[in-house]
Coordinates of C-alpha atoms in Angstrom, one line a residue:
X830 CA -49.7 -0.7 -12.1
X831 CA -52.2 -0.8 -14.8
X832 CA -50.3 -1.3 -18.1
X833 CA -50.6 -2.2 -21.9
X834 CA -48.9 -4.2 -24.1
X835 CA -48.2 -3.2 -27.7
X836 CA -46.3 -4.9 -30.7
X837 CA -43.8 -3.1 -31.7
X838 CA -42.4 -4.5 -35.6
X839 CA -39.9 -1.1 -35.8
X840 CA -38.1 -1.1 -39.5
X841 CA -35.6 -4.3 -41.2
X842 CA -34.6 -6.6 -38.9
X843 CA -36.0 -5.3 -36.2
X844 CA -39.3 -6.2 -37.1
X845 CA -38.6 -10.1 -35.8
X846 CA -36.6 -8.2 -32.4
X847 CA -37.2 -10.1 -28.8
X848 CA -37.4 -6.8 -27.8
X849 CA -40.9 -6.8 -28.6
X850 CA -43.4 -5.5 -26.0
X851 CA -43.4 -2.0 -24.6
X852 CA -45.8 -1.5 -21.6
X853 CA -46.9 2.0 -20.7
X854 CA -49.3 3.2 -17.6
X855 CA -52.7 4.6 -18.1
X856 CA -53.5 7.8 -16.1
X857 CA -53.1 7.6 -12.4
X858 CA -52.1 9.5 -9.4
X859 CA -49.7 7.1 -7.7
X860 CA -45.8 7.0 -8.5
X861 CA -45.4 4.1 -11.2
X862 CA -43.8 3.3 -14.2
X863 CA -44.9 5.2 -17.2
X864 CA -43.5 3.4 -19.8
X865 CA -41.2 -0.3 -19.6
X866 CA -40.0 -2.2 -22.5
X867 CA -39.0 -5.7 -22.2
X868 CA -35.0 -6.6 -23.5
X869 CA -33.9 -9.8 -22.9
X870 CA -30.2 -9.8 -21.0
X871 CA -30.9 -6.1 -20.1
X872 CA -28.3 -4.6 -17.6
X873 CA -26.9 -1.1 -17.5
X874 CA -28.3 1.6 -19.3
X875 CA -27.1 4.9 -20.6
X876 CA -29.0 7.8 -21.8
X877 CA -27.6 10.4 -24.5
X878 CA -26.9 13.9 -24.4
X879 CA -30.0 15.0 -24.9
X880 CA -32.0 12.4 -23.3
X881 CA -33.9 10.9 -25.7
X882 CA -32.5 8.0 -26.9
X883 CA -31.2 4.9 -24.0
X884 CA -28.8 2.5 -25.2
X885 CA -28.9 -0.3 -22.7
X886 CA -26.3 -3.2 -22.3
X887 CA -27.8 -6.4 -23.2
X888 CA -25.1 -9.5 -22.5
X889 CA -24.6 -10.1 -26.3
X890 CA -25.2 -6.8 -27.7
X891 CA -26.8 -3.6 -27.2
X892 CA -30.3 -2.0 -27.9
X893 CA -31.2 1.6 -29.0
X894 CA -34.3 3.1 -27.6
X895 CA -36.4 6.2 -28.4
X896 CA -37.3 7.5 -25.2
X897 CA -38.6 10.9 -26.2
X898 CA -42.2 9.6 -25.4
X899 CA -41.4 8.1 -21.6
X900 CA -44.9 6.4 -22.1
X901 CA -44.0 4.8 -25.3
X902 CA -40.2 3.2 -25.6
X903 CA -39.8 2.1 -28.9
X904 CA -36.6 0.3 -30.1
X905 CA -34.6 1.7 -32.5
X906 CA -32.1 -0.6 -33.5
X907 CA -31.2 -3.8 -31.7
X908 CA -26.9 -5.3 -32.4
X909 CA -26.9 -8.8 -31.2
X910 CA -24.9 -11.0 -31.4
X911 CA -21.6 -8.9 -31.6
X912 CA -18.4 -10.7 -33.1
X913 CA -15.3 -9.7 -33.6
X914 CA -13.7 -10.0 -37.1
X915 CA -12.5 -13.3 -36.1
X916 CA -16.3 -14.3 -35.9
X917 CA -15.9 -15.1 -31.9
X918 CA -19.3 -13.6 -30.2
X919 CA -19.2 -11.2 -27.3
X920 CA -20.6 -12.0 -24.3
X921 CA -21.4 -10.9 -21.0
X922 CA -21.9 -7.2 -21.8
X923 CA -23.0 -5.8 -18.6
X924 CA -21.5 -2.2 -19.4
X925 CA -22.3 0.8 -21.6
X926 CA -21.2 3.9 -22.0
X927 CA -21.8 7.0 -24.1
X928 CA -19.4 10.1 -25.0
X929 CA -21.6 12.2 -27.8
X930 CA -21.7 10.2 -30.6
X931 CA -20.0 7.5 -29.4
X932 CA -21.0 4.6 -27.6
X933 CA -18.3 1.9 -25.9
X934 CA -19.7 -1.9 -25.4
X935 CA -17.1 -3.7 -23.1
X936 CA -17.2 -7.4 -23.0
X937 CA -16.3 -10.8 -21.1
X938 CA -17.7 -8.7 -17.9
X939 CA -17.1 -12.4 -16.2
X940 CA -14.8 -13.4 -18.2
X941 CA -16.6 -15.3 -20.9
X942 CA -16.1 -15.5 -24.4
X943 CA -14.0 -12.5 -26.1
X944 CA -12.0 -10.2 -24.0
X945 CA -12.1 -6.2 -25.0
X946 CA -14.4 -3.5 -26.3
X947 CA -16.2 -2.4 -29.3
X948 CA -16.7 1.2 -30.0
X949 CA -19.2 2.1 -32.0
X950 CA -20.5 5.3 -33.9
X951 CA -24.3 6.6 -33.1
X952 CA -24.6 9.6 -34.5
X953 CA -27.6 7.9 -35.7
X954 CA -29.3 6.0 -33.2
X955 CA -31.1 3.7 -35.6
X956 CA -27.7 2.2 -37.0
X957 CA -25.0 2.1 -35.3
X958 CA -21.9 1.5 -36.9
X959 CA -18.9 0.1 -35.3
X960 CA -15.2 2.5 -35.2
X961 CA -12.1 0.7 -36.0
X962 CA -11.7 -3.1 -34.7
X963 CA -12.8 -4.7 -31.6
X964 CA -10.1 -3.8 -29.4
X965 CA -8.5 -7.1 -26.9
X966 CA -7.4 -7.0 -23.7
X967 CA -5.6 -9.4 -21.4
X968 CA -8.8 -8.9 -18.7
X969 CA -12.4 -9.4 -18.6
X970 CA -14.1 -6.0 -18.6
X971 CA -16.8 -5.9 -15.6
X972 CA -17.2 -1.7 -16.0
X973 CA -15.9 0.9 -17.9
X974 CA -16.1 4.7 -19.1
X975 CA -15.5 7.1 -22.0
X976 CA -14.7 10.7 -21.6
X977 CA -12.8 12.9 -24.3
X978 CA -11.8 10.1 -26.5
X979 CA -10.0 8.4 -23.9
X980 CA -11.5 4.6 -22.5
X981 CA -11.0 3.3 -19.4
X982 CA -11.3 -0.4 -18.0
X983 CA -11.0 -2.0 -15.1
X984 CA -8.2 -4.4 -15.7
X985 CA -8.1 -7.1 -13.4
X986 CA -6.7 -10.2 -14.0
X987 CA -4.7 -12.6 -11.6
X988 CA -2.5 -10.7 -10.5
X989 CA -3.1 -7.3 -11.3
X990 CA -6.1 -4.5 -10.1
X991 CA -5.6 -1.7 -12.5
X992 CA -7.0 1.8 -14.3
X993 CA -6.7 1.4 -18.0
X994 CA -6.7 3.9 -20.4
X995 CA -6.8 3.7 -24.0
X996 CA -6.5 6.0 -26.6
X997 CA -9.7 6.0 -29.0
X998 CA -9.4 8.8 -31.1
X999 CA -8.9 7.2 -34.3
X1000 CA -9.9 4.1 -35.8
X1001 CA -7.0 2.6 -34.6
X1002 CA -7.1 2.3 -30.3
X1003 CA -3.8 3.0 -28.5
X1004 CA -3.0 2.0 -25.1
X1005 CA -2.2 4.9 -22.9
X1006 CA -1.0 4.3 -19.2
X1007 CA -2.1 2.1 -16.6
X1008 CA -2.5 3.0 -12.7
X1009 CA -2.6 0.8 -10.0
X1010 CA -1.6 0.7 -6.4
X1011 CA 0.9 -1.1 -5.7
X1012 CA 2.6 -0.3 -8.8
X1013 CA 2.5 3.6 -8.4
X1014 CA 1.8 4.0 -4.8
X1015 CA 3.5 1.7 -2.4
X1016 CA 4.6 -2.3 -3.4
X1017 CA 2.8 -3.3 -0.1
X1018 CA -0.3 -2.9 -2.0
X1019 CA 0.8 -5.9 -3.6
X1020 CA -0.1 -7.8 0.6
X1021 CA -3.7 -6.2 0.2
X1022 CA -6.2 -8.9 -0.1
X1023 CA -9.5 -8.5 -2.5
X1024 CA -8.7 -5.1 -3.9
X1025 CA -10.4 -5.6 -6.6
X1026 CA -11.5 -2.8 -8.8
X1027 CA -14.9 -2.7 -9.6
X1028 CA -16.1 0.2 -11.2
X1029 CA -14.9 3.8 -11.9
X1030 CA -16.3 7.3 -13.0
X1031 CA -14.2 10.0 -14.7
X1032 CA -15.0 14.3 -14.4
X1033 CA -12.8 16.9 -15.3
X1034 CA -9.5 15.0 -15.3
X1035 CA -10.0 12.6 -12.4
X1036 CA -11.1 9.2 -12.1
X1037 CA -12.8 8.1 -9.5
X1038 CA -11.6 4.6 -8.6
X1039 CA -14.0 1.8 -6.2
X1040 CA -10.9 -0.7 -5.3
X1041 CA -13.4 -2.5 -3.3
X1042 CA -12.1 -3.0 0.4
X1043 CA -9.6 -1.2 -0.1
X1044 CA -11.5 1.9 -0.8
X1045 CA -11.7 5.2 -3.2
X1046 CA -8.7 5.9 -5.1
X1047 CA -8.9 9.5 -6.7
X1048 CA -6.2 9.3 -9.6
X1049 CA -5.3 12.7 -11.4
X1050 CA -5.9 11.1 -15.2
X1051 CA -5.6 14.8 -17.0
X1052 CA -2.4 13.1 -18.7
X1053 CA -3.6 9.6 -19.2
X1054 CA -0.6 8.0 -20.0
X1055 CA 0.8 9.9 -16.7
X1056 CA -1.9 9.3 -14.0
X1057 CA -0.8 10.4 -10.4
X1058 CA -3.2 9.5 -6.7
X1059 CA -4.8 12.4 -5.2
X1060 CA -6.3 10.6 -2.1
X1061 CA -7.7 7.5 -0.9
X1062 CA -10.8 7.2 1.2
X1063 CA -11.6 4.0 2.7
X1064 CA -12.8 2.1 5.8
X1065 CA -9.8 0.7 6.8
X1066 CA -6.2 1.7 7.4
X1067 CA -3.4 0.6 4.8
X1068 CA -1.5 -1.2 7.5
X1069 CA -5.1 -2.8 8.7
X1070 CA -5.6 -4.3 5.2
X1071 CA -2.2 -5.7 4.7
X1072 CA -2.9 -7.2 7.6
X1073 CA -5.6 -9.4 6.9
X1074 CA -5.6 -13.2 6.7
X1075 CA -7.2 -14.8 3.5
X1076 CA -9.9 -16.0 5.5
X1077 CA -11.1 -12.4 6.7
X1078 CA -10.8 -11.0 3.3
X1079 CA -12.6 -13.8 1.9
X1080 CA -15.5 -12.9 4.6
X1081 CA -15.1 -9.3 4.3
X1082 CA -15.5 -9.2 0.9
X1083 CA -19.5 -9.6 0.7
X1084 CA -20.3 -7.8 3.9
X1085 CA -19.6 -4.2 5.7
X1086 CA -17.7 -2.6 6.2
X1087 CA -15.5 -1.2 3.2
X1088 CA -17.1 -2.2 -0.2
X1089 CA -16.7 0.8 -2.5
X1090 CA -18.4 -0.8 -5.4
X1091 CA -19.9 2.0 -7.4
X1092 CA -18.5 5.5 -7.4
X1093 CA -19.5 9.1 -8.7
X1094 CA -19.9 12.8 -8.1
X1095 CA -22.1 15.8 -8.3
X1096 CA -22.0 18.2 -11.0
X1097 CA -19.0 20.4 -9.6
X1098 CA -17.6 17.7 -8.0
X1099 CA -17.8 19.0 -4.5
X1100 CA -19.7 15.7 -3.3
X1101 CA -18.9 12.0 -3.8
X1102 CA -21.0 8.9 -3.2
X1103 CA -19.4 5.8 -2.1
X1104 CA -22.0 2.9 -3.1
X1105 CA -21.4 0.1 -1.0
X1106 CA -22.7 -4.0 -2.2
X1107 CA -23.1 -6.0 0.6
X1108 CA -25.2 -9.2 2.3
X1109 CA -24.8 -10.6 5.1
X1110 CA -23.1 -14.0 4.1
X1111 CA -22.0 -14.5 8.3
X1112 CA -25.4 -14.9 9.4
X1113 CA -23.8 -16.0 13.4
X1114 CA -22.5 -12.6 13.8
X1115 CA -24.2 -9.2 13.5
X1116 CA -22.0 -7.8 11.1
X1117 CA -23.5 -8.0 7.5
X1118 CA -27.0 -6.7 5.5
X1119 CA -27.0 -4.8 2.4
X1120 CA -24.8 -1.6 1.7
X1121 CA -26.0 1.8 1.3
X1122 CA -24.2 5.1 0.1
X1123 CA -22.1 7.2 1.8
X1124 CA -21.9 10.8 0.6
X1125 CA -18.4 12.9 1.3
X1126 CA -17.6 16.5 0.9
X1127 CA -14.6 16.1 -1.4
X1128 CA -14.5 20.4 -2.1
X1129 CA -10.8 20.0 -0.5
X1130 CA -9.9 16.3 -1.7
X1131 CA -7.5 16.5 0.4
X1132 CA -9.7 16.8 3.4
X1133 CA -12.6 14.8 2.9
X1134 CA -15.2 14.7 5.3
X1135 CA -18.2 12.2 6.1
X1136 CA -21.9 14.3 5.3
X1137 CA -24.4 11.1 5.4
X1138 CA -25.3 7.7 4.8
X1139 CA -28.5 7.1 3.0
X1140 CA -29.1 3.5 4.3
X1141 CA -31.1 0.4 1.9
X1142 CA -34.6 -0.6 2.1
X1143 CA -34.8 -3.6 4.2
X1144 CA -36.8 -6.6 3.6
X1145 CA -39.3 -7.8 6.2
X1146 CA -38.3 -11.1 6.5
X1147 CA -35.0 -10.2 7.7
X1148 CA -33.1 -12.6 5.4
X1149 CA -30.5 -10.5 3.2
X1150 CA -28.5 -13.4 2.7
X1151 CA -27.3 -13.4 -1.5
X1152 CA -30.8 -16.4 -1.5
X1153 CA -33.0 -14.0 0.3
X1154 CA -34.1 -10.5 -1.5
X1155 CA -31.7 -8.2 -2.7
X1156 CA -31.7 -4.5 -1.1
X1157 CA -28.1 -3.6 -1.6
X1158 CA -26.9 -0.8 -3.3
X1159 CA -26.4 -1.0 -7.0
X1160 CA -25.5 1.9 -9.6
X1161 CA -26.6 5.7 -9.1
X1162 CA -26.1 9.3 -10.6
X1163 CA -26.2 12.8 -9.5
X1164 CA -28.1 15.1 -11.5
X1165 CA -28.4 18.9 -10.0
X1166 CA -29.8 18.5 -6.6
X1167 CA -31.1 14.7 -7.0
X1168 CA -29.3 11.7 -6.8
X1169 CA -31.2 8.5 -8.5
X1170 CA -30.2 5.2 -6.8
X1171 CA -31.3 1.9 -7.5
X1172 CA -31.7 -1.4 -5.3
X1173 CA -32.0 -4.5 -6.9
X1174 CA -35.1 -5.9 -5.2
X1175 CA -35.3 -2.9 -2.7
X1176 CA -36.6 -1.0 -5.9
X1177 CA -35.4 3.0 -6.9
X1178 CA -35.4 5.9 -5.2
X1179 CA -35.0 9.6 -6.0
X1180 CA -33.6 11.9 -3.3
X1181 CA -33.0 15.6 -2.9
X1182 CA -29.4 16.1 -1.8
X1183 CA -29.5 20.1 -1.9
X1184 CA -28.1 19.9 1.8
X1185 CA -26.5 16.4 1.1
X1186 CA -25.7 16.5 5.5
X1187 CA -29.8 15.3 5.3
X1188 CA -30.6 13.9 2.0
X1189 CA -34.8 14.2 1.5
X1190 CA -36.5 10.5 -0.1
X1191 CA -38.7 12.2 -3.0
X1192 CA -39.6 8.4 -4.3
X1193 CA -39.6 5.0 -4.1
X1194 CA -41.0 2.1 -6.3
X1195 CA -40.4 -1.5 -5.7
X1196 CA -41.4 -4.7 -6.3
X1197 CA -39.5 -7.6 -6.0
X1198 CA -39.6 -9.1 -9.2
X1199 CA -37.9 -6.4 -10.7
X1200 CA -34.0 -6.0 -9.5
X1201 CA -32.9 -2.7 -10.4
X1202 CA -29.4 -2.4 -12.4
X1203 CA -28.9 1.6 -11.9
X1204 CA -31.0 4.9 -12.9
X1205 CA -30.2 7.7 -15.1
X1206 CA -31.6 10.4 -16.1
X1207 CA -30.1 14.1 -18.3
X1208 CA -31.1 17.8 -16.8
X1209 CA -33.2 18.7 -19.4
X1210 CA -35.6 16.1 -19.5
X1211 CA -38.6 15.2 -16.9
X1212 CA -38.2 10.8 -16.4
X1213 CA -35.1 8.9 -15.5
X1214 CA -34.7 5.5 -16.3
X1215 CA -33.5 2.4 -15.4
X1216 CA -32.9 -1.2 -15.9
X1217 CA -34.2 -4.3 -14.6
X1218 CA -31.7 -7.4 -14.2
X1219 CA -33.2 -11.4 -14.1
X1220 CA -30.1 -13.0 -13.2
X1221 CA -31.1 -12.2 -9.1
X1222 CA -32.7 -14.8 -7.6
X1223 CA -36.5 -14.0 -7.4
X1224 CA -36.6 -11.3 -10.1
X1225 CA -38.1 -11.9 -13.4
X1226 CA -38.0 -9.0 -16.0
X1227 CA -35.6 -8.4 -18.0
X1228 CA -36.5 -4.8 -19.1
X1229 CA -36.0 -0.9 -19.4
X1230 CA -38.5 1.0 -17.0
X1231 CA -39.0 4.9 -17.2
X1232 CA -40.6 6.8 -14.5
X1233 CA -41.5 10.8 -13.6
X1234 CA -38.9 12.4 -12.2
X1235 CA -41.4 13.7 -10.0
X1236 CA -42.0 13.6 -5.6
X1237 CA -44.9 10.5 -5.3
X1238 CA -45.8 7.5 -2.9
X1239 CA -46.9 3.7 -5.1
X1240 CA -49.8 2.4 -4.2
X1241 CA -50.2 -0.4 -3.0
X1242 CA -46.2 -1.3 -2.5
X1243 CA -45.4 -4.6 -1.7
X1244 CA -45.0 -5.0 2.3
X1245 CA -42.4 -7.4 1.7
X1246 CA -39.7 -4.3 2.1
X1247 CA -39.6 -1.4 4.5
X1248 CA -37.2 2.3 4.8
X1249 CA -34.1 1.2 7.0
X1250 CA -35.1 3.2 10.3
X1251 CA -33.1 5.5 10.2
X1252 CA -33.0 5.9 6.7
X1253 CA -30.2 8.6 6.8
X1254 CA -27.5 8.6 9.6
X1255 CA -23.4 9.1 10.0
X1256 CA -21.0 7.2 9.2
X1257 CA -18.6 5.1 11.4
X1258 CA -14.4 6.7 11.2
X1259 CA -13.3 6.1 7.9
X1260 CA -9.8 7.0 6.7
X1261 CA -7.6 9.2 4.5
X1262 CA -4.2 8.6 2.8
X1263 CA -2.6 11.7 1.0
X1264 CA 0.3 10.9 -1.3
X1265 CA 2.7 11.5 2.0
X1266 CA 1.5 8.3 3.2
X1267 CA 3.2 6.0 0.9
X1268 CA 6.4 8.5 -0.1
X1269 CA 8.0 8.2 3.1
X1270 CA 7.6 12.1 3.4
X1271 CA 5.2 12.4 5.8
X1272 CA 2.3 9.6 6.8
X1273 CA -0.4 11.3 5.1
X1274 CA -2.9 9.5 6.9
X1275 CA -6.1 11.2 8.9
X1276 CA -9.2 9.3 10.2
X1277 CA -12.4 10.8 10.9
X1278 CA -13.3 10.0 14.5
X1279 CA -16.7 7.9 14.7
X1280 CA -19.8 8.5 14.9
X1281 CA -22.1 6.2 17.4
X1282 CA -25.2 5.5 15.8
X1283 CA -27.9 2.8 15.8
X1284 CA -27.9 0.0 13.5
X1285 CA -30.8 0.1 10.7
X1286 CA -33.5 -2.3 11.6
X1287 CA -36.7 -3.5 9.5
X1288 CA -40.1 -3.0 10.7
X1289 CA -42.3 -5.1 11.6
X1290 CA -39.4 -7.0 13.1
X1291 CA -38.1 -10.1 12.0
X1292 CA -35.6 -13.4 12.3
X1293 CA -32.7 -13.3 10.1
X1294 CA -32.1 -17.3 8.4
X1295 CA -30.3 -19.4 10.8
X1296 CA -28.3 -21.0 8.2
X1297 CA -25.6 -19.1 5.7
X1298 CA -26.2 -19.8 1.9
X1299 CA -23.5 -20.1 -0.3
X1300 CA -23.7 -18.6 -3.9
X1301 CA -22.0 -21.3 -6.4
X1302 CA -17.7 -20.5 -6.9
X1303 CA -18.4 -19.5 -11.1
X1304 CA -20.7 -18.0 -13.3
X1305 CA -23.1 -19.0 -15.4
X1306 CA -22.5 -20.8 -18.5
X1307 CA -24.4 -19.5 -21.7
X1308 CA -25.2 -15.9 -22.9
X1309 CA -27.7 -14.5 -20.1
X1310 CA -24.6 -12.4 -18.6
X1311 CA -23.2 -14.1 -15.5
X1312 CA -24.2 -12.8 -12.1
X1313 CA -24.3 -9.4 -11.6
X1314 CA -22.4 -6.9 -10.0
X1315 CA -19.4 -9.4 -8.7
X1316 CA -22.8 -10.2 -7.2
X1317 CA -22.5 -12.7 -4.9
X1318 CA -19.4 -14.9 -3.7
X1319 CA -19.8 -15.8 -7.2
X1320 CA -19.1 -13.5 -8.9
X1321 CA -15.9 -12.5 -7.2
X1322 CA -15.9 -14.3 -10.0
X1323 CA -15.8 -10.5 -11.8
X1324 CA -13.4 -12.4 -14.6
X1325 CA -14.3 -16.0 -14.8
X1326 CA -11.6 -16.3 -12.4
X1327 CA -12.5 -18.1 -8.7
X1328 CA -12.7 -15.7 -5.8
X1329 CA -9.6 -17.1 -4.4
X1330 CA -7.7 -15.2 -7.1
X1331 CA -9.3 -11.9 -6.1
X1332 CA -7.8 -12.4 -2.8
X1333 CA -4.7 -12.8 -3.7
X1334 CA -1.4 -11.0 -4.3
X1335 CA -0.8 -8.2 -6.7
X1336 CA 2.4 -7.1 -8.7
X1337 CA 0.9 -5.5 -11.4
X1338 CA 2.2 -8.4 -14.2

């Protein structure tokens, strides 16, 4: 990619920014970038309404960007470091989210340093002004979202894996209600191992919940402080999880099956993607590799059924161990026909989903020193963007990265990663639990028989490592943001807690 690099001063403060150099691409015909600014700590991005202005996460703050000219980010305003009134700085601020004119910056995604949200005003995107106080909570906050004044969390802590909603309405933030499985649903929840809940998206009234192994939890959140379950969808049976020994959970956890990591739907809510984040950490067996995304009809959620499985790019030298490079699955969004994906190392792709039964690849750009966070884009504009994430071993830029929203092939793509063959395919049984199944009413439980399909393979062919490699049991120290996802073994740490205490017992206190 052919690029420039301009010095940016922007207005105040700014001028002395490390946000600093904005690289654009000169004319071509190949699919590439067409603008990428450089922000230290960068992680997820959002756009607004209107799609011209990204705010992206940043570990101890947040950026503004004026994206109106996709060639030419330019940083509006830049909040770093964050503190709340005591004067403690936020760290770890993986998450963003936007609702209008109002953006929410969770913290302590790991677990470090203070442990809530702020909420801030930016109705003027070149200063931001923060809404009432920072807001604590007895939980890091790894993901989060903000629909119709209401926040939600993921609230896990030692022993508890739960929705949190919180009223933001006013200056003052109220808590709302709380859902979680084995509090609401059945107390044998409480013998599920490494339900932990990653992430969650919220349309119309219903939350979307990724618990991880223990699958899709659709939660009717219309009354927030009285949330009821809709449906489950998951790879494994309730009575199969409960089942498991710590040492299969703690195995499980970073490889296939299960995995619901990131969630979200189309526009009328008629599909749902199930993004799964996966290596293979067993390297003796044949079980493990990154994680795609599995697309369901959820029209009737209380009859889902299985349309596809858009599987990762695959890197040549077979080793998708959490050392080798990283092709899983990250964050995505559905936008009309299109869903944008991103792939840490394995780069982003665009596909058409207008018959989501055979989603269509539109584009792909990769290379490996970039590991893609997610990729967003609104209806009325022509780019999408997305984030680039150091804190994976191998990548090095830290940055925000537009690109056409357009069909193209890159030139000259690195041949260190090829398509999965086949890059689409179904999915392996998965199964269903209504609210019968855990009432004593009826067992509300279906499965979808499977599917025999081939294993996705990498051409040219290669030899997986021999040897398993460990991530290290904690985060990092400091302010660059931890690992991502609950990246790695590591980062089961999700709340600066060790991954033992993710596979652990939950009562909900």
């Amino acid at each position: 990619m052919q690029r420039r690099t301009l010095l940016r001063a922007g207005a105040g403060a700014v001028a002395a920014s490390t946000l600093s150099r904005a690289v654009a691409a000169r004319g071509t015909t190949a699919y590439e970038p067409s603008g990428e600014l450089q922000i230290d700590g960068a992680a997820e991005v959002v756009l607004g309404d209107d799609g011209s202005t990204a705010y992206v996460a940043a570990s101890t703050g947040f950026a503004t960007v004026d994206v109106t000219d996709p060639t030419d980010p330019t940083l509006l305003a830049e909040e770093r470091p964050i503190q709340t009134s005591g004067g403690s700085a936020a760290r770890e601020i993986l998450d963003i989210k936007v609702d209008g004119d109002r953006l929410l910056v969770p913290t302590a995604a790991q677990g470090g340093g203070p442990l809530g949200f702020f909420l801030y005003d930016i109705s003027a995107p070149t200063d931001p002004t923060q809404i009432g106080d920072f807001f604590d909570t007895p939980h890091g906050n790894h993901n989060s979202f903000i629909e119709d004044d209401v926040v939600y969390l993921t609230g896990n802590t030692q022993r508890a894996a739960y929705l949190s909603m919180i009223d933001v309405s006013g200056d003052e933030f109220e808590q709302l209600g709380r859902w979680s499985p084995s509090q609401d649903l059945d107390a044998g929840w409480s013998e599920v191992l490494g339900k932990v809940l990653h992430d969650m998206y919220v349309q119309d009234g219903i939350a979307y919940c990724a618990y991880w192994d223990a699958g899709t939890f659709l939660v009717d959140v219309s009354d927030p402080a009285n949330p009821e379950f809709l449906v489950r969808i998951g790879d494994y049976q309730f009575q199969e999880l409960r089942e498991w020994s710590r040492s299969r959970a703690s195995t499980d956890y970073t490889e296939p099956r299960g995995n619901s990591h990131y969630v979200a739907v189309n526009d009328d809510a008629s599909v749902l993607g199930v993004g799964r984040e996966t290596w293979d950490s067993q390297t003796d067996d044949d079980h493990g590799g990154p994680g795609g995304i599995s697309l369901y009809d959820i029209s009737d959620p209380t009859d889902p059924t299985h349309l596809s499985s858009i599987e990762p790019p695959m890197p040549t030298d077979g080793d998708t161990t959490q050392a080798g490079t990283w092709t899983t699955s990250h964050n995505f969004q559905f936008v009309g026909d299109r869903l944008y994906t991103s792939w840490y190392q394995g780069g982003v792709k665009v596909f058409d989903i207008a018959d989501p039964t055979s989603p269509e690849q539109l584009s792909w750009w990769r290379d490996p020193s970039y590991a893609f966070w997610t990729a967003v884009t609104t209806p009325d504009i022509d780019f999408y963007a997305a984030t680039s994430y150091s804190s994976v071993p191998g990548a090095e830029n830290d940055a925000l990265v537009l690109f056409p929203d357009e069909a193209g092939e890159q030139s000259s793509a690195p041949s260190s990663l090829v398509d999965a063959d086949p890059l689409v395919r179904a999915e392996n049984e998965f199964s269903v639990d209504l609210p019968g199944a855990f009432d004593g009413s009826d067992d509300g439980t279906t499965t979808q028989p499977p599917t025999a399909t081939p294993e996705p393979t990498a051409t040219p062919e290669s030899t997986p490592s021999s040897e398993p490699t460990a991530t290290p049991m904690s985060t990092e120290s400091g302010d660059d943001g931890g690992s991502p996802g609950f990246g790695a073994v590591t980062a089961l740490a999700g709340l600066g807690l060790g991954a033992a205490r993710f596979l652990r017992s939950d009562d909900g206190k």
